[in-house]
Short mmCIF file of C-alpha atoms (C1' of nucleotides) in Angstrom, two decimals:
data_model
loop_
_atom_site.label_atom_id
_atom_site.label_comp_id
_atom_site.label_asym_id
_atom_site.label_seq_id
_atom_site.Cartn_x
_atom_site.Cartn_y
_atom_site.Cartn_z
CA UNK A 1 30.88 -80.76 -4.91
CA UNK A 2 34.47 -80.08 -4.10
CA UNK A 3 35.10 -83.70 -3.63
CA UNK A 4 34.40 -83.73 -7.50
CA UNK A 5 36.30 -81.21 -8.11
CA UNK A 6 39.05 -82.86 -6.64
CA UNK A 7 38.34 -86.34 -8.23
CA UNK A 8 38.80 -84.64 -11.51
CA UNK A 9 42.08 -83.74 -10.81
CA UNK A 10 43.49 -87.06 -9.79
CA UNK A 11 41.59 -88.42 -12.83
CA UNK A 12 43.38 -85.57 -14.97
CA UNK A 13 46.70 -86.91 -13.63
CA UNK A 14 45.78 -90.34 -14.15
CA UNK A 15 46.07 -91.54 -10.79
CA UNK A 16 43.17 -94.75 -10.37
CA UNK A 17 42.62 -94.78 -6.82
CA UNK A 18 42.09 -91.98 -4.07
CA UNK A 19 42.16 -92.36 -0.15
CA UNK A 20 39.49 -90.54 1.91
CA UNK A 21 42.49 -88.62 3.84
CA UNK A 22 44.03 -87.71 0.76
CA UNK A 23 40.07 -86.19 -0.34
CA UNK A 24 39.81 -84.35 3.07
CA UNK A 25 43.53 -82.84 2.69
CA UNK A 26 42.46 -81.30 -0.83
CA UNK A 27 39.03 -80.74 0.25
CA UNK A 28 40.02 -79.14 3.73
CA UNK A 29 37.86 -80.99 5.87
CA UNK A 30 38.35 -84.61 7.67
CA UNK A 31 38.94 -87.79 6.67
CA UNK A 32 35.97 -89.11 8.81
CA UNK A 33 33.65 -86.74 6.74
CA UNK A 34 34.71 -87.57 3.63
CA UNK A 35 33.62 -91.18 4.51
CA UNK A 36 30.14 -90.34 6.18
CA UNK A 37 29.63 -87.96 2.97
CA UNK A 38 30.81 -90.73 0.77
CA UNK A 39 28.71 -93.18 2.76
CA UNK A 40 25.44 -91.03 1.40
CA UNK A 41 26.15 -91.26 -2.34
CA UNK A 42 24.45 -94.84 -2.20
CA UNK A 43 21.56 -94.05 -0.13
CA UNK A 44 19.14 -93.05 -3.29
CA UNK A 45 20.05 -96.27 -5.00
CA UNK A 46 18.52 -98.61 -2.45
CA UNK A 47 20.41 -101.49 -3.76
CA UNK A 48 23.25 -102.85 -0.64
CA UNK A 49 25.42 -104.14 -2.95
CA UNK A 50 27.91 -101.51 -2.23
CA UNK A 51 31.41 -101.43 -1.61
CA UNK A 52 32.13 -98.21 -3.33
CA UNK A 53 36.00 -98.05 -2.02
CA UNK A 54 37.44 -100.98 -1.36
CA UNK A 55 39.26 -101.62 2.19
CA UNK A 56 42.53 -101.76 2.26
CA UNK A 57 43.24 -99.60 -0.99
CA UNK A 58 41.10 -96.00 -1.04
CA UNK A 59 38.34 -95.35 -3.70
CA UNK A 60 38.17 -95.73 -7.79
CA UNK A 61 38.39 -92.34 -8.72
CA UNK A 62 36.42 -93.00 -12.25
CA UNK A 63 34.07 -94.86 -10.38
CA UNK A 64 33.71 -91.93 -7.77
CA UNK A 65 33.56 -89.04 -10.51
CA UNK A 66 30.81 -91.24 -12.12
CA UNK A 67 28.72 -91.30 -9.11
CA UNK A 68 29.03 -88.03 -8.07
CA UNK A 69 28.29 -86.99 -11.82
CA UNK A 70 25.07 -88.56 -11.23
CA UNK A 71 24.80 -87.57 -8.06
CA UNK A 72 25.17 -84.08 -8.89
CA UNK A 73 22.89 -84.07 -12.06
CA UNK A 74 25.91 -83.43 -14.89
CA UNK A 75 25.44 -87.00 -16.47
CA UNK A 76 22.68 -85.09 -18.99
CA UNK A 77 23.44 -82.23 -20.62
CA UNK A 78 22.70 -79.08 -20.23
CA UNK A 79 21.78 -75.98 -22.38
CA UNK A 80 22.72 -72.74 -21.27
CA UNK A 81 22.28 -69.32 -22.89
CA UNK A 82 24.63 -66.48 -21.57
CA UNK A 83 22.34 -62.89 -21.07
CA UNK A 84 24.99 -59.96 -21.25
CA UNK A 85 27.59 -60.30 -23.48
CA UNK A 86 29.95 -57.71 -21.77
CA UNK A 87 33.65 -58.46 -21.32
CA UNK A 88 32.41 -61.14 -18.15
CA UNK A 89 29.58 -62.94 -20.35
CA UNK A 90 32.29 -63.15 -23.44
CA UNK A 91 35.32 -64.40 -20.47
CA UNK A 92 32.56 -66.93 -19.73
CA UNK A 93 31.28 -67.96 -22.99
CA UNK A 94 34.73 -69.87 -23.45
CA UNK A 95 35.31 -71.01 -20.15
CA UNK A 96 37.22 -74.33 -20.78
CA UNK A 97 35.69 -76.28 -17.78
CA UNK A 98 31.86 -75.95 -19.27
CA UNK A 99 32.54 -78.85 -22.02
CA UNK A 100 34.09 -81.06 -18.97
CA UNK A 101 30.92 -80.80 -17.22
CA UNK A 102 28.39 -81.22 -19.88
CA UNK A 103 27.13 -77.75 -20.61
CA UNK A 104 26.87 -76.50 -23.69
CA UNK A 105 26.56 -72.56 -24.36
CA UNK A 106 24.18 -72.35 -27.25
CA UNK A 107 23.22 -68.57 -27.28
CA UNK A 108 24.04 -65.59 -26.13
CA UNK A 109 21.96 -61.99 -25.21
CA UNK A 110 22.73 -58.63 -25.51
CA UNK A 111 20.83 -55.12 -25.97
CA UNK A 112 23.54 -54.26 -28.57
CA UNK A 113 24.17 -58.02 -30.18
CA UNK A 114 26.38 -55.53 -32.76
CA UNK A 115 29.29 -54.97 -29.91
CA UNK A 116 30.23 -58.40 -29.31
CA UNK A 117 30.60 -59.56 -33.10
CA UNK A 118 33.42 -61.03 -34.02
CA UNK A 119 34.92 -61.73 -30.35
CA UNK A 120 33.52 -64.87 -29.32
CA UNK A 121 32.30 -68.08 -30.79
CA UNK A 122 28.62 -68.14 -29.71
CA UNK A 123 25.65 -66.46 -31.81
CA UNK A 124 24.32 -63.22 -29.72
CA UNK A 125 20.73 -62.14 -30.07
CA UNK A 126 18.63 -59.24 -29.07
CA UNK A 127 16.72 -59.44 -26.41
CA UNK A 128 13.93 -59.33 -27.64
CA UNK A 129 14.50 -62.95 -29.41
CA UNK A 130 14.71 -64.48 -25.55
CA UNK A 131 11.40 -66.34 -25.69
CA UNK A 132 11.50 -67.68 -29.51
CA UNK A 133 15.06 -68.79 -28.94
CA UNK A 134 15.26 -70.37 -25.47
CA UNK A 135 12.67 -72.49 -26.66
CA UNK A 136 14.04 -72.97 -30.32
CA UNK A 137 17.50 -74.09 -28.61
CA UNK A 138 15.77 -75.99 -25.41
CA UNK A 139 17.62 -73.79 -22.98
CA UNK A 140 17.51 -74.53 -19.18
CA UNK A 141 19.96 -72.40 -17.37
CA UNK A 142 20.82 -69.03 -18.19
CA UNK A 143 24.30 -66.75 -16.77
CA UNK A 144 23.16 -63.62 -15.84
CA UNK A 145 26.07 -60.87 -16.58
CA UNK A 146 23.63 -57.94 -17.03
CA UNK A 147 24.69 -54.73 -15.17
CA UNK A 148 23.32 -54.78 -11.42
CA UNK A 149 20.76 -52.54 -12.09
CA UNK A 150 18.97 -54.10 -14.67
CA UNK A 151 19.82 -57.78 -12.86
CA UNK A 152 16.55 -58.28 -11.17
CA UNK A 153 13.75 -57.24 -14.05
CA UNK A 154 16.26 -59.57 -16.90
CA UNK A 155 15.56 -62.39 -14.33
CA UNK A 156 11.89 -61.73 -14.63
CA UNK A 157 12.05 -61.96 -17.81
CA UNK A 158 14.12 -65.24 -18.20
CA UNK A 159 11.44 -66.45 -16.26
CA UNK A 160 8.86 -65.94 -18.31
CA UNK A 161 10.95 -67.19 -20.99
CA UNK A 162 11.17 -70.79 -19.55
CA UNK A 163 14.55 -70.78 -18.07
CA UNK A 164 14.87 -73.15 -15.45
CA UNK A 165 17.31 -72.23 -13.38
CA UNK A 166 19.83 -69.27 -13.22
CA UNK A 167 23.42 -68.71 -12.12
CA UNK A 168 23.50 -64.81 -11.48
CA UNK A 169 26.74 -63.60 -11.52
CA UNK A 170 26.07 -59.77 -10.18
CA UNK A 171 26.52 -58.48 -6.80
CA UNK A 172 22.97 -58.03 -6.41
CA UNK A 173 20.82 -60.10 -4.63
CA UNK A 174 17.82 -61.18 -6.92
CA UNK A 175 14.64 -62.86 -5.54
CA UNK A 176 13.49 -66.07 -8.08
CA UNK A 177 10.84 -65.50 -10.18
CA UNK A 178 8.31 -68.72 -9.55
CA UNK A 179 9.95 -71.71 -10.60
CA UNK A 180 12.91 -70.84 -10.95
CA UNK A 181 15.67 -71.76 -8.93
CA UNK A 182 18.68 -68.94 -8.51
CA UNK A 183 22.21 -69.34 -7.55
CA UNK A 184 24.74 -67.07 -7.03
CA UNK A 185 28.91 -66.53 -8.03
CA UNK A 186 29.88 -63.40 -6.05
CA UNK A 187 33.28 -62.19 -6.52
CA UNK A 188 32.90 -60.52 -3.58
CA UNK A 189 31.81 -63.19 -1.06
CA UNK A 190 34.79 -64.83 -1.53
CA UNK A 191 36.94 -61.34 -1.23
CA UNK A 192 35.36 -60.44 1.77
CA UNK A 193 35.98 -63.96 3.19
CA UNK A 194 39.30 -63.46 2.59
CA UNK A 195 39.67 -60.09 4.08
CA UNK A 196 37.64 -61.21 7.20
CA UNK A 197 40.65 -63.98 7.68
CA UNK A 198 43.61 -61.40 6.72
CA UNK A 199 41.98 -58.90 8.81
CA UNK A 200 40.27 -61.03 12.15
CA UNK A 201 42.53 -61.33 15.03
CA UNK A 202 41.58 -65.24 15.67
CA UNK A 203 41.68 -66.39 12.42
CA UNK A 204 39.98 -69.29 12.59
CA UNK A 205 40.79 -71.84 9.08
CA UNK A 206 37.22 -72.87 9.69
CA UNK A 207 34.14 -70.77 7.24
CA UNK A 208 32.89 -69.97 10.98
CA UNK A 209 30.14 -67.05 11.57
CA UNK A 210 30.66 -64.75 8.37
CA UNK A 211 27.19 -65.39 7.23
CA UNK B 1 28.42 -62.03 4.68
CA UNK B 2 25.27 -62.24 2.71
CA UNK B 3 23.34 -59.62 5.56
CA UNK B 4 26.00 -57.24 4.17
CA UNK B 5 24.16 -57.42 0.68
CA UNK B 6 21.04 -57.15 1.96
CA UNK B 7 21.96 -54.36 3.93
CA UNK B 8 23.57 -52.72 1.23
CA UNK B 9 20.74 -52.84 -1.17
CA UNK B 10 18.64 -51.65 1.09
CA UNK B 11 21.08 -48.67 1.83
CA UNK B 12 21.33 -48.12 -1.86
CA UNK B 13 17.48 -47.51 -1.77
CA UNK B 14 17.92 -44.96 1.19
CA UNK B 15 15.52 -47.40 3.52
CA UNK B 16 16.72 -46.55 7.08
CA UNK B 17 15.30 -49.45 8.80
CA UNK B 18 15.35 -53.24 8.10
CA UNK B 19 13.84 -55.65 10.33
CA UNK B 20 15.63 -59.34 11.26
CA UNK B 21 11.82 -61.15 9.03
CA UNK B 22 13.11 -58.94 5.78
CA UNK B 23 16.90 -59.54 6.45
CA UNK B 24 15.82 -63.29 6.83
CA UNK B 25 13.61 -63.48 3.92
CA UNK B 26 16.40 -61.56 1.60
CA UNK B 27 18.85 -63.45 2.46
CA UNK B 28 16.92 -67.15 2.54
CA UNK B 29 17.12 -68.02 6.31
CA UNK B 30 14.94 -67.66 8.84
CA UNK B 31 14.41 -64.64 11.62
CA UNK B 32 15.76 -66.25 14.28
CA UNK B 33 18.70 -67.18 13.28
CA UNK B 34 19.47 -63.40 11.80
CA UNK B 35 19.08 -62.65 15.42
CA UNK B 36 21.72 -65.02 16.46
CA UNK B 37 24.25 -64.33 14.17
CA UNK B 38 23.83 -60.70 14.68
CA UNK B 39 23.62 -61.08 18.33
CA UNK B 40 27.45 -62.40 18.14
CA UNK B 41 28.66 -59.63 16.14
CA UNK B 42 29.12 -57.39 19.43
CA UNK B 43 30.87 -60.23 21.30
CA UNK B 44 34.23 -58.93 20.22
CA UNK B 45 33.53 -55.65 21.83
CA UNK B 46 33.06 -57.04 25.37
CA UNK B 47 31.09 -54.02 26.19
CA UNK B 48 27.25 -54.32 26.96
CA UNK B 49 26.33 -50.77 26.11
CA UNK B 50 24.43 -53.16 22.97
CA UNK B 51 20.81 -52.18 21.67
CA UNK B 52 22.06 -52.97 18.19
CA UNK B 53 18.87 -53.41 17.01
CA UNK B 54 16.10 -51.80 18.72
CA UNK B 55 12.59 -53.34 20.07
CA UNK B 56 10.17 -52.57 18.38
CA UNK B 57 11.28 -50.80 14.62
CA UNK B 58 13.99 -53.48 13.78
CA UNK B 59 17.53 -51.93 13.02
CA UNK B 60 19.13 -49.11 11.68
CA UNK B 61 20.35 -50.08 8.30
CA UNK B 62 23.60 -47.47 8.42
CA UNK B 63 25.02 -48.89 11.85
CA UNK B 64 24.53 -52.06 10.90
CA UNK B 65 26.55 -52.19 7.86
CA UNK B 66 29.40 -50.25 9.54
CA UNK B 67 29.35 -53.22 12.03
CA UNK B 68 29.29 -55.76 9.62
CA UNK B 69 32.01 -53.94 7.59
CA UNK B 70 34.34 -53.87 10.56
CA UNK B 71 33.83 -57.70 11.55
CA UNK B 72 34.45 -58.42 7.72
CA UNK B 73 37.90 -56.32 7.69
CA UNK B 74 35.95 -54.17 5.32
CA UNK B 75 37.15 -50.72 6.99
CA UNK B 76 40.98 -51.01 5.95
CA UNK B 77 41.14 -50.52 2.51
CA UNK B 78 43.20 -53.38 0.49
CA UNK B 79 45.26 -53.33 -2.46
CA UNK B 80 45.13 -56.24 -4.70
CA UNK B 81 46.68 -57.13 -7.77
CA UNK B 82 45.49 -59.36 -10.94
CA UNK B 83 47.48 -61.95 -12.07
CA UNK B 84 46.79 -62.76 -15.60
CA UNK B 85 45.26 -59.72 -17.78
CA UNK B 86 42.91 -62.25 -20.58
CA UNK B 87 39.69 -61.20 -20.55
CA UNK B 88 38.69 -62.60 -17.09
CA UNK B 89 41.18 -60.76 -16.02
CA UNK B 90 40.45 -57.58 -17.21
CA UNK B 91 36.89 -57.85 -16.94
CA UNK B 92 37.16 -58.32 -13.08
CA UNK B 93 39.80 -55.02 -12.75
CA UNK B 94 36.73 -52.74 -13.65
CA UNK B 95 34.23 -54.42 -11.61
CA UNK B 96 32.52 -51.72 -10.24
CA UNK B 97 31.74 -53.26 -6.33
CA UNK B 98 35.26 -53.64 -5.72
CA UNK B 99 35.47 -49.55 -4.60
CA UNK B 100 32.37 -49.93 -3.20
CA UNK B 101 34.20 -52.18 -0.50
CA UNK B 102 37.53 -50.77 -0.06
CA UNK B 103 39.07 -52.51 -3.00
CA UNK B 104 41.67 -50.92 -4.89
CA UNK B 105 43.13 -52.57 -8.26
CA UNK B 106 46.95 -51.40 -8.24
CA UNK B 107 48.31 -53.28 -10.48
CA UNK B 108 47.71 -56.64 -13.17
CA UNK B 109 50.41 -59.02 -14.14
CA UNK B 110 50.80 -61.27 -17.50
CA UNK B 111 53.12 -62.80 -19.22
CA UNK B 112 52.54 -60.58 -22.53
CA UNK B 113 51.73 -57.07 -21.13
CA UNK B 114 51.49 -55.81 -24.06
CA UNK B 115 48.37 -57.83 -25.33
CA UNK B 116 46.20 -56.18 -22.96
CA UNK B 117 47.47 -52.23 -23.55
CA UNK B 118 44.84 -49.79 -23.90
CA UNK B 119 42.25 -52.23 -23.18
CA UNK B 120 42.23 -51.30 -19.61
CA UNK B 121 43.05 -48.64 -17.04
CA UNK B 122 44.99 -50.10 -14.91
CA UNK B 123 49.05 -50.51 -15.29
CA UNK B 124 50.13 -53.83 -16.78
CA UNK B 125 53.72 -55.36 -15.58
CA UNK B 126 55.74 -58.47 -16.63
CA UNK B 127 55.78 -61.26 -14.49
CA UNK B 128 59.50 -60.78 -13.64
CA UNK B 129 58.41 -57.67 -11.79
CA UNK B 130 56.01 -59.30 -9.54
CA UNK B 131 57.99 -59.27 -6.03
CA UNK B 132 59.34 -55.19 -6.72
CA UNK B 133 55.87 -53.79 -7.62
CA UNK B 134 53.77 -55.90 -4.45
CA UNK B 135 56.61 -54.37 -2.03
CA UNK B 136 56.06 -51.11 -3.73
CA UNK B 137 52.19 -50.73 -4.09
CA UNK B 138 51.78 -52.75 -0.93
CA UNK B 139 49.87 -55.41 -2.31
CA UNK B 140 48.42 -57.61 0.17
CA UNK B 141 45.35 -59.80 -2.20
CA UNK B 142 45.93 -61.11 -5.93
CA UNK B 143 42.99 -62.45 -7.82
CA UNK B 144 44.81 -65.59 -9.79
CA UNK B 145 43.12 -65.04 -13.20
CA UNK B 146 45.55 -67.61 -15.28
CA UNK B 147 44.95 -70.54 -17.24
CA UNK B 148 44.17 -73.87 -14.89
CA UNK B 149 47.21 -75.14 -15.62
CA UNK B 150 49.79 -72.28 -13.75
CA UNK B 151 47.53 -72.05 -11.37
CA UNK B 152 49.78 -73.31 -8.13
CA UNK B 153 52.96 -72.52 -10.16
CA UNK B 154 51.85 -68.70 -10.06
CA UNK B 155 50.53 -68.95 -6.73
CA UNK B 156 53.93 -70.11 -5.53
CA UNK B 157 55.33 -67.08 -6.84
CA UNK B 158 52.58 -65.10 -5.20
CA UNK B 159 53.48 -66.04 -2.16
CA UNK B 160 57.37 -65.27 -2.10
CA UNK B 161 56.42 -62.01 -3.44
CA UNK B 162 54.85 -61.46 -0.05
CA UNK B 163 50.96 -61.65 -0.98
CA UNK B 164 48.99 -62.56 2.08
CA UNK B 165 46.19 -63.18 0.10
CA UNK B 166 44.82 -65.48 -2.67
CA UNK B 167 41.56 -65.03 -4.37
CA UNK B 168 41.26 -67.86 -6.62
CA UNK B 169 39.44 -67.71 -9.66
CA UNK B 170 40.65 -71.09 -11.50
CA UNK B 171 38.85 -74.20 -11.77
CA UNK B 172 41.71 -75.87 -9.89
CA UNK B 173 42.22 -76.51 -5.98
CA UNK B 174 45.61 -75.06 -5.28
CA UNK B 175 46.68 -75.58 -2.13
CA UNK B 176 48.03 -72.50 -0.15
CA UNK B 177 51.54 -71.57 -0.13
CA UNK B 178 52.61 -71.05 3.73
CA UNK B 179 51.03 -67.96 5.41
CA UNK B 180 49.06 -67.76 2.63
CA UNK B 181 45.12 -67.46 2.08
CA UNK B 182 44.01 -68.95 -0.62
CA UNK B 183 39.52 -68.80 -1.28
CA UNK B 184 37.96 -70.13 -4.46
CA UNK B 185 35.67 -68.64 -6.30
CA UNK B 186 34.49 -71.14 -8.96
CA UNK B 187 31.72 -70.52 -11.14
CA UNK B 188 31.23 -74.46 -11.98
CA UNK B 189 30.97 -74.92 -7.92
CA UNK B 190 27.53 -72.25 -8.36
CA UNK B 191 27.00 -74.33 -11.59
CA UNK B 192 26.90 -77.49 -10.05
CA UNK B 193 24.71 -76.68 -7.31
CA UNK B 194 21.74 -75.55 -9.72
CA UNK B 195 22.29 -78.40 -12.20
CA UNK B 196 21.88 -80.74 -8.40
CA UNK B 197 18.62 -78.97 -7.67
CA UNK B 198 17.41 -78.67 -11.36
CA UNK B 199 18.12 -82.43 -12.01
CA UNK B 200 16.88 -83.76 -8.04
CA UNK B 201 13.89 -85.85 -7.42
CA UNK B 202 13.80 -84.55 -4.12
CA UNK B 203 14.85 -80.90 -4.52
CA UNK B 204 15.35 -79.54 -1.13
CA UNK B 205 15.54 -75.46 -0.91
CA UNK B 206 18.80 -76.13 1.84
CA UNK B 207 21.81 -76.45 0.72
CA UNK B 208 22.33 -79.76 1.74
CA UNK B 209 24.72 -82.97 1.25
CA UNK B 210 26.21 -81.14 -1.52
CA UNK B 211 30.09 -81.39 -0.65
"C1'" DA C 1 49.21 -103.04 8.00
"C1'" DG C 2 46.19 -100.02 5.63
"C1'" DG C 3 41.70 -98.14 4.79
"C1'" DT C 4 36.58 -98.43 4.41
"C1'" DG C 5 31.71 -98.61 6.66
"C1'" DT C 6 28.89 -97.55 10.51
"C1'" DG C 7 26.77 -97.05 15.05
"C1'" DA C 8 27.46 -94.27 19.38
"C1'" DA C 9 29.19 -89.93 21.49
"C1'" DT C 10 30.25 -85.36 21.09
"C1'" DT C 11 29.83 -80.94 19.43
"C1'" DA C 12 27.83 -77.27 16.85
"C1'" DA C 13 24.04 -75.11 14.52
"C1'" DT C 14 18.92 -73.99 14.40
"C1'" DT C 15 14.66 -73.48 16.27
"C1'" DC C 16 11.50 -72.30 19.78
"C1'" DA C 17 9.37 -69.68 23.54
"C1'" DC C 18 9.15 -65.89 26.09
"C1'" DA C 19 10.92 -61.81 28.73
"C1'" DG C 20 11.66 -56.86 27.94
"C1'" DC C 21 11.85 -52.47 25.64
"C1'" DA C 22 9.83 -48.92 22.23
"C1'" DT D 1 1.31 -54.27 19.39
"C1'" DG D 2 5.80 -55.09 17.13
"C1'" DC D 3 10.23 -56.66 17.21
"C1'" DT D 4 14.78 -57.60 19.48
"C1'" DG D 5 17.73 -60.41 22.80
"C1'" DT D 6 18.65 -64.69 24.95
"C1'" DG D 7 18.43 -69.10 27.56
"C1'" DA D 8 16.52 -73.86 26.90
"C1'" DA D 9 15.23 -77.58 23.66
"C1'" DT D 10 15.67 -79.64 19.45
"C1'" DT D 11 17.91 -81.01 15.51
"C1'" DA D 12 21.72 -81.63 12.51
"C1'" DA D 13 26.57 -82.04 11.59
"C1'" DT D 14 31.32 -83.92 13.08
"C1'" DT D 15 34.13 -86.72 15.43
"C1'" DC D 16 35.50 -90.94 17.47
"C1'" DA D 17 36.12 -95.94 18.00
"C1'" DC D 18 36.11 -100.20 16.32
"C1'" DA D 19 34.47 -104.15 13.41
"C1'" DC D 20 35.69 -105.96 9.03
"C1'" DC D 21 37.53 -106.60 4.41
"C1'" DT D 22 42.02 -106.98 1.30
#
DNA sequence: AGGTGTGAATTAATTCACAGCA
DNA sequence: TGCTGTGAATTAATTCACACCT
């Protein structure tokens, strides 16, 4: 996850090859991870004729996105529709990094489809088209940027529409309709994780207890 | 960290009690681990005066959050800043669960103030006057909300202007300038973890070798 | 020398079972 | 009876040490 992240950076800057302490630095855990990690990337493939780094020089880091790529399920790509085209869902709709990772935005939603022409690049529908065109446009995922209040009944409803999964981007917690599978990018579990370190008096650099 | 949503919601819904099975089911572990973690929250305290919770109705919904809030830093309220006013940017300054925690937006920063006037309520300032207004408004967090590729250039600056406090919201890994905090929070990361399960033969509900 | 792969040892996180209070 | 608090047992995650390739 991160180690990709990383990866992609030292592929950006054209470097080829990438030790495992060099990984942990950027990643902020150990070297000896990274390896055991590493180590399960091959597992699903059965075959033994490994060698993924070579000894002696670090890992390929083409040959590492690649396999992480898989890995992580961003070698096919994905169709996402965007449901809220406030100022977040239009910030989003032209996020650079999508394109880099295979995701495509093919629609966006919006009560008032009016507001948002003419400010972003993707076609905005009612709601009321969800159904007709998540399947028209073969939609999987869907970013929810509804207001919090309305957050958990839209998610019902993406449901029903056929959406897959669902990256929910309000502070609310939202239970899955059956199905599908939720995730969450809170603003604020990150700002509270970093208030928890600025504020605690042993300020641990591990994540520690802040579930 | 997540119990603090929960316990919020149900706060918001003026529920008075929550027991450790609903706090567990909410927030997708199980029971007896929400009695561990909250069992360590009145460590700190040293005194055994506890009952947090009490035997029998589960616990009080009010004390708890004030207990979480203090272990989180939550009580103190924080000034933060925006660094680069684009949409993102500006989209993120009226969040509205930033008050809700003791967040207060005192100032943005861009390069071309004058492309986001009137488009937002809070004040605006050049670059230049990043180190005079954080020593004036007592900034202590900035949310980095610049293109990818200023990202550790800007943070640099961040933290000579005295900012204890990084919230990143870039697609990069910057590493933290000294006595600096720097957490991510990276919508691909969220992305990336529901494309794994989506795509996964063996889709595990845990979050699992994901790193 | 430099750096990976992996089994064994250590350490931390989770689960379980049950005592104790409302 | 219902539900928390906590020590013991289990399970998983991290670290370490060292064989082995380049």
């Amino acid at each position: 996850m991160t180690y990709f992240r990383v990866a992609s950076a030292y592929a950006a800057r054209h470097q080829e090859r990438i030790t495992s302490r060099e990984l942990a630095d950027q990643a902020g855990v150990t070297a000896f991870l990274v390896r055991k990690d590493l180590g399960h990337l091959k597992d699903p493939d059965l075959d033994l004729d490994l060698e993924l780094g070579t000894r002696g020089a670090g890992y390929d880091v083409n040959q590492l996105k690649e396999r992480l790529s898989e890995r992580l399920g961003l070698t096919t790509p994905w169709h996402v529709a965007i449901v809220g085209m406030g100022r977040l869902g239009r910030a989003i709709a032209d996020y650079p990094s999508l394109i880099d990772y295979n995701f495509t935005v093919r629609a966006g939603f919006d009560i008032d489809p009016a507001a948002s022409a003419g400010t972003t690049s993707v076609a905005v529908h009612p709601m009321s088209d969800l159904g007709h065109i998540v399947a028209k446009e073969q939609i999987t995922i869907a970013f929810l940027t509804v207001p919090a209040e309305v957050a958990q009944e839209v998610a019902g409803r993406l449901g029903e529409a056929g959406v897959r999964g669902i990256l929910n981007f309000t502070p609310t917690v939202i239970n899955p309709p059956s199905g599908v599978h939720v995730e969450s990018v809170d603003f604020m579990a990150g700002l509270k994780r970093l208030s928890y370190f600025l504020h605690a008096p042993g300020a641990d650099d591990k994540p520690g207890s802040s579930r």
